[in-house]
mmCIF file of C-alpha atoms in Angstrom:
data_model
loop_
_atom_site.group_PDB
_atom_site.id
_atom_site.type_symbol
_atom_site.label_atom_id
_atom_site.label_comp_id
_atom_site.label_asym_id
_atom_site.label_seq_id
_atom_site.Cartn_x
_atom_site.Cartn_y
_atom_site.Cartn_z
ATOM 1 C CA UNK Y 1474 157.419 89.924 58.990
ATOM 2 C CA UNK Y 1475 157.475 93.091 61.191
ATOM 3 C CA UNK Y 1476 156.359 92.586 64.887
ATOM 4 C CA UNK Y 1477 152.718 93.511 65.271
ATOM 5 C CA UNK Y 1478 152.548 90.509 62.181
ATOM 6 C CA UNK Y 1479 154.763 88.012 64.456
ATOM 7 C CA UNK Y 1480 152.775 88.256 67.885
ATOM 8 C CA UNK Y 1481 149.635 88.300 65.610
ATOM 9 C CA UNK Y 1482 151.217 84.967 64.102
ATOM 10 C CA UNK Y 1483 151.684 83.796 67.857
ATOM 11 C CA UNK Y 1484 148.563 83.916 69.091
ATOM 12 C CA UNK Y 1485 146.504 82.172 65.981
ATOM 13 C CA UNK Y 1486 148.418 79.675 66.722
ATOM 14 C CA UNK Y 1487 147.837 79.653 70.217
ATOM 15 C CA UNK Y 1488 144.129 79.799 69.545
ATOM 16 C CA UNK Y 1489 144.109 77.337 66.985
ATOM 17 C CA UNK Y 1490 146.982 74.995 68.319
ATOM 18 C CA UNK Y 1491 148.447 74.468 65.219
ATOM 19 C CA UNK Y 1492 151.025 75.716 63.144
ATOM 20 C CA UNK Y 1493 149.453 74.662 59.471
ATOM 21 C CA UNK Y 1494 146.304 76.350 60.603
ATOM 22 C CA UNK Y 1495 147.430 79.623 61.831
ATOM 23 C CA UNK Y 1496 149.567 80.230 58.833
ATOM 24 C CA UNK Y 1497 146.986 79.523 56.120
ATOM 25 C CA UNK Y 1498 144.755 81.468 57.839
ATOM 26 C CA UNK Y 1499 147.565 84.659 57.513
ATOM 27 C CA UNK Y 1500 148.332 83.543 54.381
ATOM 28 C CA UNK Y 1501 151.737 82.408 54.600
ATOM 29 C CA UNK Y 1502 153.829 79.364 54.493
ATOM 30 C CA UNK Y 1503 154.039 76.477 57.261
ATOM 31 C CA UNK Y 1504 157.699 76.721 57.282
ATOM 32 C CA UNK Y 1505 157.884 80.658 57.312
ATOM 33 C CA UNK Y 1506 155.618 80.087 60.331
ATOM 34 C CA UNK Y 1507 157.564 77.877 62.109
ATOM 35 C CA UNK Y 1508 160.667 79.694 61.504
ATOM 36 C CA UNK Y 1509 158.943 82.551 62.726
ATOM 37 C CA UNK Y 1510 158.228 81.353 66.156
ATOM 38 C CA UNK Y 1511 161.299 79.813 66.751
ATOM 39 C CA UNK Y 1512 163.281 83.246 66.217
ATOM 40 C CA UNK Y 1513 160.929 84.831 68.604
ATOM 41 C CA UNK Y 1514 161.688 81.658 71.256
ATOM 42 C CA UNK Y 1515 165.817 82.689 70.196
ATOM 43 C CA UNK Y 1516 165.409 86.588 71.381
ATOM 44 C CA UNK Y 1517 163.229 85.812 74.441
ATOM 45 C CA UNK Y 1518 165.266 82.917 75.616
ATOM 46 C CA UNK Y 1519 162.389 80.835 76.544
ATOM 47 C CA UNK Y 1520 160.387 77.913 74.638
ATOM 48 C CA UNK Y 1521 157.036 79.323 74.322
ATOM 49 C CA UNK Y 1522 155.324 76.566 72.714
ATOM 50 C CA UNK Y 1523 154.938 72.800 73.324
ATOM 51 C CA UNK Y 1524 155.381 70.911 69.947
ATOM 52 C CA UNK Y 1525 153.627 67.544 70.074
ATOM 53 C CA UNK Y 1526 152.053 65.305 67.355
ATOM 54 C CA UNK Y 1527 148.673 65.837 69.024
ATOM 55 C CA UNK Y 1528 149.485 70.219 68.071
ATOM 56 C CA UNK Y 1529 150.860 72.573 69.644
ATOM 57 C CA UNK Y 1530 150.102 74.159 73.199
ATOM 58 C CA UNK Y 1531 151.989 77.334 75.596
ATOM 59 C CA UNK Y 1532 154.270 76.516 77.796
ATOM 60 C CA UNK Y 1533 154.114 78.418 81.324
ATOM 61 C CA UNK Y 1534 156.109 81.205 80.057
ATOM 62 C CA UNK Y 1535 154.338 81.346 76.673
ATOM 63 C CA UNK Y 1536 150.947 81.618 78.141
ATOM 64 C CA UNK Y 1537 152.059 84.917 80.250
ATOM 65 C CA UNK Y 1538 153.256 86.224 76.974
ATOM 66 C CA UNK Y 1539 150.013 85.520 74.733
ATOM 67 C CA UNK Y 1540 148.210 87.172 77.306
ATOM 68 C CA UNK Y 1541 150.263 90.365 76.334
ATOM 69 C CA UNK Y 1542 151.039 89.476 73.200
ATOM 70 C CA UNK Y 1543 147.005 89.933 73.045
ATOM 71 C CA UNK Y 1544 146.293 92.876 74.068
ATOM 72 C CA UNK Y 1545 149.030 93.981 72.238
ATOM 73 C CA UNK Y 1546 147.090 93.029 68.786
ATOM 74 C CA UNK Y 1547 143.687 94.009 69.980
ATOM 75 C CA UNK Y 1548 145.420 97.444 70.433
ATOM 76 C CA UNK Y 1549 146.575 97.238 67.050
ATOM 77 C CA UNK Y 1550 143.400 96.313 65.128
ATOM 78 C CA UNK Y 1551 141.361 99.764 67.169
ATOM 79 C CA UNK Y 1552 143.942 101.494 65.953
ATOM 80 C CA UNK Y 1553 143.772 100.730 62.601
ATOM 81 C CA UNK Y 1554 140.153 100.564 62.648
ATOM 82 C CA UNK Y 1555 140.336 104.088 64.405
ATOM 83 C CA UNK Y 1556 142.398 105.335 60.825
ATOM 84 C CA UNK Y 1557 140.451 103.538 58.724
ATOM 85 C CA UNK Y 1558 137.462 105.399 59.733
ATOM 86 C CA UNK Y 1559 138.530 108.869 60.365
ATOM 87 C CA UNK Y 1560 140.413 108.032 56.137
ATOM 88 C CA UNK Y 1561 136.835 107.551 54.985
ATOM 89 C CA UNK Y 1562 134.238 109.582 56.820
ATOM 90 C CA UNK Y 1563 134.213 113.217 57.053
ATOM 91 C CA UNK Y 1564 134.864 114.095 60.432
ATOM 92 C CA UNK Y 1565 137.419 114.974 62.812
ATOM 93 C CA UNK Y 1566 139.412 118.020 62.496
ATOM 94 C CA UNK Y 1567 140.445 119.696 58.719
ATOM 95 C CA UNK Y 1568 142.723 122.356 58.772
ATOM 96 C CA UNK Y 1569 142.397 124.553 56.084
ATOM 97 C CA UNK Y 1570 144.947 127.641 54.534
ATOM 98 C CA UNK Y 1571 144.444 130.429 52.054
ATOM 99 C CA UNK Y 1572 145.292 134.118 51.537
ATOM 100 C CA UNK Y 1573 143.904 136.636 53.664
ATOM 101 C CA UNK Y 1574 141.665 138.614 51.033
ATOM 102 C CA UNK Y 1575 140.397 135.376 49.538
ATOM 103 C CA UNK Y 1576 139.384 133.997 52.606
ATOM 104 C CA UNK Y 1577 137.560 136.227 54.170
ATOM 105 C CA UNK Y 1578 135.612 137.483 51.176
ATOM 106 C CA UNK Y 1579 135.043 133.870 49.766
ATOM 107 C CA UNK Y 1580 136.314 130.915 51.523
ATOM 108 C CA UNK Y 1581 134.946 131.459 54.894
ATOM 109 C CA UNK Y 1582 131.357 131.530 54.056
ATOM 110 C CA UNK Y 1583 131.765 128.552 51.628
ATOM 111 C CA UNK Y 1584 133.424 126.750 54.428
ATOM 112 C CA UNK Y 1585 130.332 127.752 56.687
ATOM 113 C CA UNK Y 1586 127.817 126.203 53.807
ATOM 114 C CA UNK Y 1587 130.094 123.156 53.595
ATOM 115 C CA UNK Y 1588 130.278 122.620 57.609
ATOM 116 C CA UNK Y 1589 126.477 122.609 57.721
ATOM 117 C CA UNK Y 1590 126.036 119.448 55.477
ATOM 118 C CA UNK Y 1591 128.990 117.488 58.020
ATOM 119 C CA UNK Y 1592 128.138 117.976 61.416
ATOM 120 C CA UNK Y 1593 130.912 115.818 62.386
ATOM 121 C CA UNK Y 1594 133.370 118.136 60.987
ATOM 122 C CA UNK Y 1595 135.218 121.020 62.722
ATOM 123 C CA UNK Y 1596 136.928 123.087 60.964
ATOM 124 C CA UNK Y 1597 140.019 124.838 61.454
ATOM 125 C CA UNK Y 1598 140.597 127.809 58.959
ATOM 126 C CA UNK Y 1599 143.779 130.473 59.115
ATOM 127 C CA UNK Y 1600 144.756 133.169 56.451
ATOM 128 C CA UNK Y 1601 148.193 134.094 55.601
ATOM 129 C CA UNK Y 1602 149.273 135.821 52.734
ATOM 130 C CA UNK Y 1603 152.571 134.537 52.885
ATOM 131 C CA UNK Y 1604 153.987 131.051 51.744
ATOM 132 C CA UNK Y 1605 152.506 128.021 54.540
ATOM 133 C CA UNK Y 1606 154.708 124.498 54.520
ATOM 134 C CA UNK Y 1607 151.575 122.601 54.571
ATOM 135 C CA UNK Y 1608 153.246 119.522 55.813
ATOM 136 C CA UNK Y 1609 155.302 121.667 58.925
ATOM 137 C CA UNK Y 1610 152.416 123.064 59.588
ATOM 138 C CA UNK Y 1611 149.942 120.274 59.711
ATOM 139 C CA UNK Y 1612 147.186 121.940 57.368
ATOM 140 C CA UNK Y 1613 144.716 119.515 55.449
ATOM 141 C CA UNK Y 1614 144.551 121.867 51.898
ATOM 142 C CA UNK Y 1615 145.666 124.864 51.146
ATOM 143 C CA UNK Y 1616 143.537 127.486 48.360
ATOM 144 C CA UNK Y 1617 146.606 128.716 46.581
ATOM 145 C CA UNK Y 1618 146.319 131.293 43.398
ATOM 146 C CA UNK Y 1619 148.257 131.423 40.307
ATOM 147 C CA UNK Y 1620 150.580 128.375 38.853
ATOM 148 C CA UNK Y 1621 151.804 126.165 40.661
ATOM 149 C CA UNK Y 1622 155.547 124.648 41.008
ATOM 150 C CA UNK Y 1623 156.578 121.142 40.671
ATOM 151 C CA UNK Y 1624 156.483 119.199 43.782
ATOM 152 C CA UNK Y 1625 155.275 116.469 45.498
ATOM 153 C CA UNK Y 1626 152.230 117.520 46.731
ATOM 154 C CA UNK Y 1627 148.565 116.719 45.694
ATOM 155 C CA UNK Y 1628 147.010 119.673 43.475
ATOM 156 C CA UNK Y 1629 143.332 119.849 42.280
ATOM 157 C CA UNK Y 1630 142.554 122.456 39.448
ATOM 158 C CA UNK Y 1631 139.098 124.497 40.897
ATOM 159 C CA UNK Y 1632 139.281 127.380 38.520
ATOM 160 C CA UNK Y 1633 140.061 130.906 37.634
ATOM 161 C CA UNK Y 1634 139.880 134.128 39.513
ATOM 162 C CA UNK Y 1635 139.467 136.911 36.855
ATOM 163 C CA UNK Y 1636 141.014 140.347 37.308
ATOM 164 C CA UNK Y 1637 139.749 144.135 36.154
ATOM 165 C CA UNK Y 1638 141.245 147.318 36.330
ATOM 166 C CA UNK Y 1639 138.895 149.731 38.412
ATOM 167 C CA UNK Y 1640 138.730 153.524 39.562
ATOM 168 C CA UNK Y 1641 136.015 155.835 41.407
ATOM 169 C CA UNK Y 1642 134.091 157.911 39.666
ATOM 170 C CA UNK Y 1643 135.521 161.102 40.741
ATOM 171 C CA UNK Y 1644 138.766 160.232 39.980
ATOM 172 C CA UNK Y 1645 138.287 158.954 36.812
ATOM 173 C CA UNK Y 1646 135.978 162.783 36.659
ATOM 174 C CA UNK Y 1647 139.128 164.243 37.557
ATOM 175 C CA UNK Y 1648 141.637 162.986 35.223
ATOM 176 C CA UNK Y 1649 140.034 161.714 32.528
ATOM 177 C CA UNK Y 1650 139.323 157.508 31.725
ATOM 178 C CA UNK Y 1651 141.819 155.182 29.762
ATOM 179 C CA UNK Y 1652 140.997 153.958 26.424
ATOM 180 C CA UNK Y 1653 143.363 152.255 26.186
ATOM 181 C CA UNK Y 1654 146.240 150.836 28.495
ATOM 182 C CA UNK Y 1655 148.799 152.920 27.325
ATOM 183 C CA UNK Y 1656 146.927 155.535 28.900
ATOM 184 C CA UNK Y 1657 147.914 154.427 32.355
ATOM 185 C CA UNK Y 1658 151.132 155.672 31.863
ATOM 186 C CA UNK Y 1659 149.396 159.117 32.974
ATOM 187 C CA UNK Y 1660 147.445 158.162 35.680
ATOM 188 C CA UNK Y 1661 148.320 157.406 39.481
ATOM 189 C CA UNK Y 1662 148.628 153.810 39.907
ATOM 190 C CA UNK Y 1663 147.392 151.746 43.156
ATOM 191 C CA UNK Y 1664 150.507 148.732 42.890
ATOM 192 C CA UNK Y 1665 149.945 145.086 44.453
ATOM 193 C CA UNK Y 1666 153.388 144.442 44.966
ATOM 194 C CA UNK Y 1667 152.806 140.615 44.885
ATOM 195 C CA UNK Y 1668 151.159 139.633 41.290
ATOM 196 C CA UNK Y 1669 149.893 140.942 38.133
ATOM 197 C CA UNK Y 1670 153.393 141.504 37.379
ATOM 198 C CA UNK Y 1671 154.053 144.334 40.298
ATOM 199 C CA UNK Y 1672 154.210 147.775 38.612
ATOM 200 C CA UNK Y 1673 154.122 146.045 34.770
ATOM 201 C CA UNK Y 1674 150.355 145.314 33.959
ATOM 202 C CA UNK Y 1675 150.009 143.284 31.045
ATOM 203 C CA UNK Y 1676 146.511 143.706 29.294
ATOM 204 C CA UNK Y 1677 145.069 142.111 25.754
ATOM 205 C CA UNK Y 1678 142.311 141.836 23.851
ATOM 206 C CA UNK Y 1679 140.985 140.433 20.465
ATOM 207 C CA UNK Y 1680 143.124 140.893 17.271
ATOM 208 C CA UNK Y 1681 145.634 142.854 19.408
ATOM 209 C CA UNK Y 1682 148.960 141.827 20.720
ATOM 210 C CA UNK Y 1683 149.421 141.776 24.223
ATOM 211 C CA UNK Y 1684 150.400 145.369 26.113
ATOM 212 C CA UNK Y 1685 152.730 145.460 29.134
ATOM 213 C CA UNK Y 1686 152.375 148.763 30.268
ATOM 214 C CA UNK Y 1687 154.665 150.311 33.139
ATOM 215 C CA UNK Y 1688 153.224 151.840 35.656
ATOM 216 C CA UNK Y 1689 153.632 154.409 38.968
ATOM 217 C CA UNK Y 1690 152.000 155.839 41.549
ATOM 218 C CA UNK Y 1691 152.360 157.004 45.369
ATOM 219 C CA UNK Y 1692 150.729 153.747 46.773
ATOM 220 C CA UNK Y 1693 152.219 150.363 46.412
ATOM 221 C CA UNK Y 1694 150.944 147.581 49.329
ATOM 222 C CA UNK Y 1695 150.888 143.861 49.543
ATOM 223 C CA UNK Y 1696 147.282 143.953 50.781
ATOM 224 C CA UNK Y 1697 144.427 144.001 48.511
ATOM 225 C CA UNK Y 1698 142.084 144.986 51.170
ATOM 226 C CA UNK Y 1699 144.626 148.862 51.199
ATOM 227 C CA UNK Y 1700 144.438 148.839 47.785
ATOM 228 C CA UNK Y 1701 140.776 148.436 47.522
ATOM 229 C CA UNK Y 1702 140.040 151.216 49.796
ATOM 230 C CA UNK Y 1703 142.988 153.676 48.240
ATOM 231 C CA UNK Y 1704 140.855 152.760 44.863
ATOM 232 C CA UNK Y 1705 137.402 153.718 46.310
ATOM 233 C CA UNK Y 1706 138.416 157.099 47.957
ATOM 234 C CA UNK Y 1707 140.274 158.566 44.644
ATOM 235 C CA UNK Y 1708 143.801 157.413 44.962
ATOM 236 C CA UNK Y 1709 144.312 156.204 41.677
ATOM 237 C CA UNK Y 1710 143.353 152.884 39.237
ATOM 238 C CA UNK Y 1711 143.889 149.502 40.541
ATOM 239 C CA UNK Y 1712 143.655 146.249 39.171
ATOM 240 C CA UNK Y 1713 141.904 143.548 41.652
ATOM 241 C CA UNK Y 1714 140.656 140.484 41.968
ATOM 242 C CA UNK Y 1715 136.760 140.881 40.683
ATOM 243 C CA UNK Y 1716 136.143 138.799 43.943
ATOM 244 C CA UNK Y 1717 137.628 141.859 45.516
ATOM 245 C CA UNK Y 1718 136.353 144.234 43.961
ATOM 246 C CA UNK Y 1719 133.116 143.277 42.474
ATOM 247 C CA UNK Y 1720 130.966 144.798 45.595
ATOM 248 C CA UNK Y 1721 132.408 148.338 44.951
ATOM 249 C CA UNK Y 1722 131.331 147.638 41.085
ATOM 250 C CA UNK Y 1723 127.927 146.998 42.309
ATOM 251 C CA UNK Y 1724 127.303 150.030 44.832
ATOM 252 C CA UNK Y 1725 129.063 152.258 41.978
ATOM 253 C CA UNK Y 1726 132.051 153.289 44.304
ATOM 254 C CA UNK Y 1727 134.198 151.769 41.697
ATOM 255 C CA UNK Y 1728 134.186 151.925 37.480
ATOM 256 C CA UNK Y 1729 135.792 148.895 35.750
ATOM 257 C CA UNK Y 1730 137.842 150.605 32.952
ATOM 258 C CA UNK Y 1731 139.673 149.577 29.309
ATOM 259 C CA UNK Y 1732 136.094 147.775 28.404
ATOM 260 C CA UNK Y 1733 137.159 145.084 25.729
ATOM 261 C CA UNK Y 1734 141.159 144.680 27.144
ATOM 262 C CA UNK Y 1735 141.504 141.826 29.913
ATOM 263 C CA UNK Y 1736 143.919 141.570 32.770
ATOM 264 C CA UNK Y 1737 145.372 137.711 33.231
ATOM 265 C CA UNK Y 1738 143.569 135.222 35.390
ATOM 266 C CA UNK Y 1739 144.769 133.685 38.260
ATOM 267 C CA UNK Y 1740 144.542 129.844 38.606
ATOM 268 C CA UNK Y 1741 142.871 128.459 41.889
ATOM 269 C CA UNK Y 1742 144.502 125.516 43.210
ATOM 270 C CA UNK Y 1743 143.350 123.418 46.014
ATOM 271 C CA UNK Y 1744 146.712 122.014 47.276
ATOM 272 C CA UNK Y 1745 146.954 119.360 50.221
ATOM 273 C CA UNK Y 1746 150.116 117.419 51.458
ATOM 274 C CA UNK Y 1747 150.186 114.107 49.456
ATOM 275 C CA UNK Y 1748 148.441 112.991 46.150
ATOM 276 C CA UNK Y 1749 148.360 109.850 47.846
ATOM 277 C CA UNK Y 1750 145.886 108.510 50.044
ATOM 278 C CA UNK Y 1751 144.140 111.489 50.631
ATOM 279 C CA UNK Y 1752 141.850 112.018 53.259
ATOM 280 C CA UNK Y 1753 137.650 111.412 52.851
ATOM 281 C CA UNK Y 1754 137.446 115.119 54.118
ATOM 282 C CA UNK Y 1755 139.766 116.270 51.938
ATOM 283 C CA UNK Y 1756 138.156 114.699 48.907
ATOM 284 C CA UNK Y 1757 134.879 116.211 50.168
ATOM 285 C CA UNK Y 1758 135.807 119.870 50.389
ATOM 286 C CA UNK Y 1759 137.709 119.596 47.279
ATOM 287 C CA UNK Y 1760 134.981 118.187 45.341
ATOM 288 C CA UNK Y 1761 132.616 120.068 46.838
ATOM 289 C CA UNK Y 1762 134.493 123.486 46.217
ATOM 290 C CA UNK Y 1763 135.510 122.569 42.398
ATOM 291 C CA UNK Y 1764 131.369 122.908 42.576
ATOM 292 C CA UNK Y 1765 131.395 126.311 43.572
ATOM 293 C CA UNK Y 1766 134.171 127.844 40.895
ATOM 294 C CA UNK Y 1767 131.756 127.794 38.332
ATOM 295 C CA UNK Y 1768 130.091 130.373 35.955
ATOM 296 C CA UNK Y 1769 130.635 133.872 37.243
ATOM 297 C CA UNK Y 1770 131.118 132.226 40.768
ATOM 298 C CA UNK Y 1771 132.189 135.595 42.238
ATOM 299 C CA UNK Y 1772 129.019 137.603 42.041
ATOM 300 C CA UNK Y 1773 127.900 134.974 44.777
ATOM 301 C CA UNK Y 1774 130.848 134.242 46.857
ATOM 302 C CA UNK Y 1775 131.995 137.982 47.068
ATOM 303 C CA UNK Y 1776 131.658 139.886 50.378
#
């Protein structure tokens, strides 16, 4: 019986003046009770109950330490009343993590959407493109892309994140378009040195085994944002996220290219600390986000 469970113990039977009573209202034995009581008498060094065949009653020193021993468990049962409600109401604080690109373009104003419907929510968001120890760091759930390794963490599956190789128009004026991906071996390539295979795109299409083609150029970044912009002033092809670089598509700044050949998709993961008794905020967003991955979900989360 761990403390907290033992002064508990004491005062029922305080209150109730009996030993039988107390324990079959915790649901334990009269003996385990008993012995219970007497090891807490043992590393006090003071009787703190009067045993009598009329029941039980504090002595002196045992009514000073119910009094404490009281507020001690009152303490106890806000707090856990405190956790039980913040575990199944959305409120409170949820910190949230993704990549820099993908939040800003997507997550942020599906975050905004999702704060309106919980008013007791605030909302903590940061974007990193590099690898954040959830746990460490004390984030809520994490928006990861692409597979994900074995650990111990809780994963939900929200989607896929296509990709498509894009150039402007007066580059593609200027040296020609690809028909097919070994063609990129001649043209300037725009590199995103962390996926997509770095400078190795792989592309396939129906009835047609799977190209990796090798690639070069005189831009290579870590930032889809640099890429994007090399991309619409001329620098070369690029291959993006379409949530990237679907409003260039749209305005005409940009050309997808290799019609009928398809880069890989990226899995979207949302990824929180513990698969275990997960959070009623947590379970919201999730749910609520797996909502929002659906269809061609990045015509209307792309900014």
């Amino acid at each position: 019986m761990d403390r907290i469970q033992a002064l508990l113990l004491f005062t029922r039977v305080v209150d109730l003046g009996s030993f039988s009573r107390a324990a079959a209202e915790l649901g334990i034995g009269q003996p385990a009770a008993t012995k219970q009581i007497a090891r807490m008498e043992k590393e006090l060094g003071a009787r703190l109950l009067h045993r009598s065949t009329h029941g039980v009653t504090p002595t002196e020193v045992g009514t000073l330490y119910y009094d404490k021993c009281k507020l001690i468990v009152h303490h106890d049962e806000e707090a856990r009343s405190v956790a039980a409600l913040m575990q199944s109401q959305v409120q409170g604080v949820l910190r949230i993590s993704t990549s820099i690109a993908f939040g800003r373009r997507v997550l942020a104003p599906m975050v905004s959407s999702f704060m309106r419907t919980h008013p007791l929510l605030n909302v903590d968001l940061s974007f990193e493109d590099r690898y954040v120890n959830l746990v460490e760091q004390g984030v809520d759930v994490a928006i990861r892309m692409g597979r994900l390794a074995d650990s111990s963490l809780g994963a939900t599956y929200l989607g896929v994140s296509p990709w498509v190789a894009v150039a402007s128009p007066d580059y593609l004026r200027e040296r020609g378009t690809p028909k097919a991906p070994a063609d990129l071996t001649q043209h300037a390539a725009l590199v995103y040195s962390t996926v997509q295979g770095d400078a190795i795109w792989h592309f396939s299409a129906a009835h047609e085994p799977t190209q990796a083609i090798p690639v070069n150029g005189r831009l290579r970044s870590n930032n889809l944002s640099a890429l994007l912009a090399a991309a619409r002033d001329g620098f070369g092809v690029a291959v993006l996220p379409l949530y990237v670089a679907n409003d260039g598509l749209r305005t005409g700044e940009l050309v997808a290219i290799l019609d009928g050949w398809s880069l890989p998709s990226q899995e979207m993961h949302a990824v929180y600390p513990s698969p275990r008794l997960v959070p009623a905020k947590v379970q919201e967003l999730v749910a609520w986000l797996k909502g929002q991955f659906t269809g061609e979900w990045w015509n209307a989360g792309a900014r």
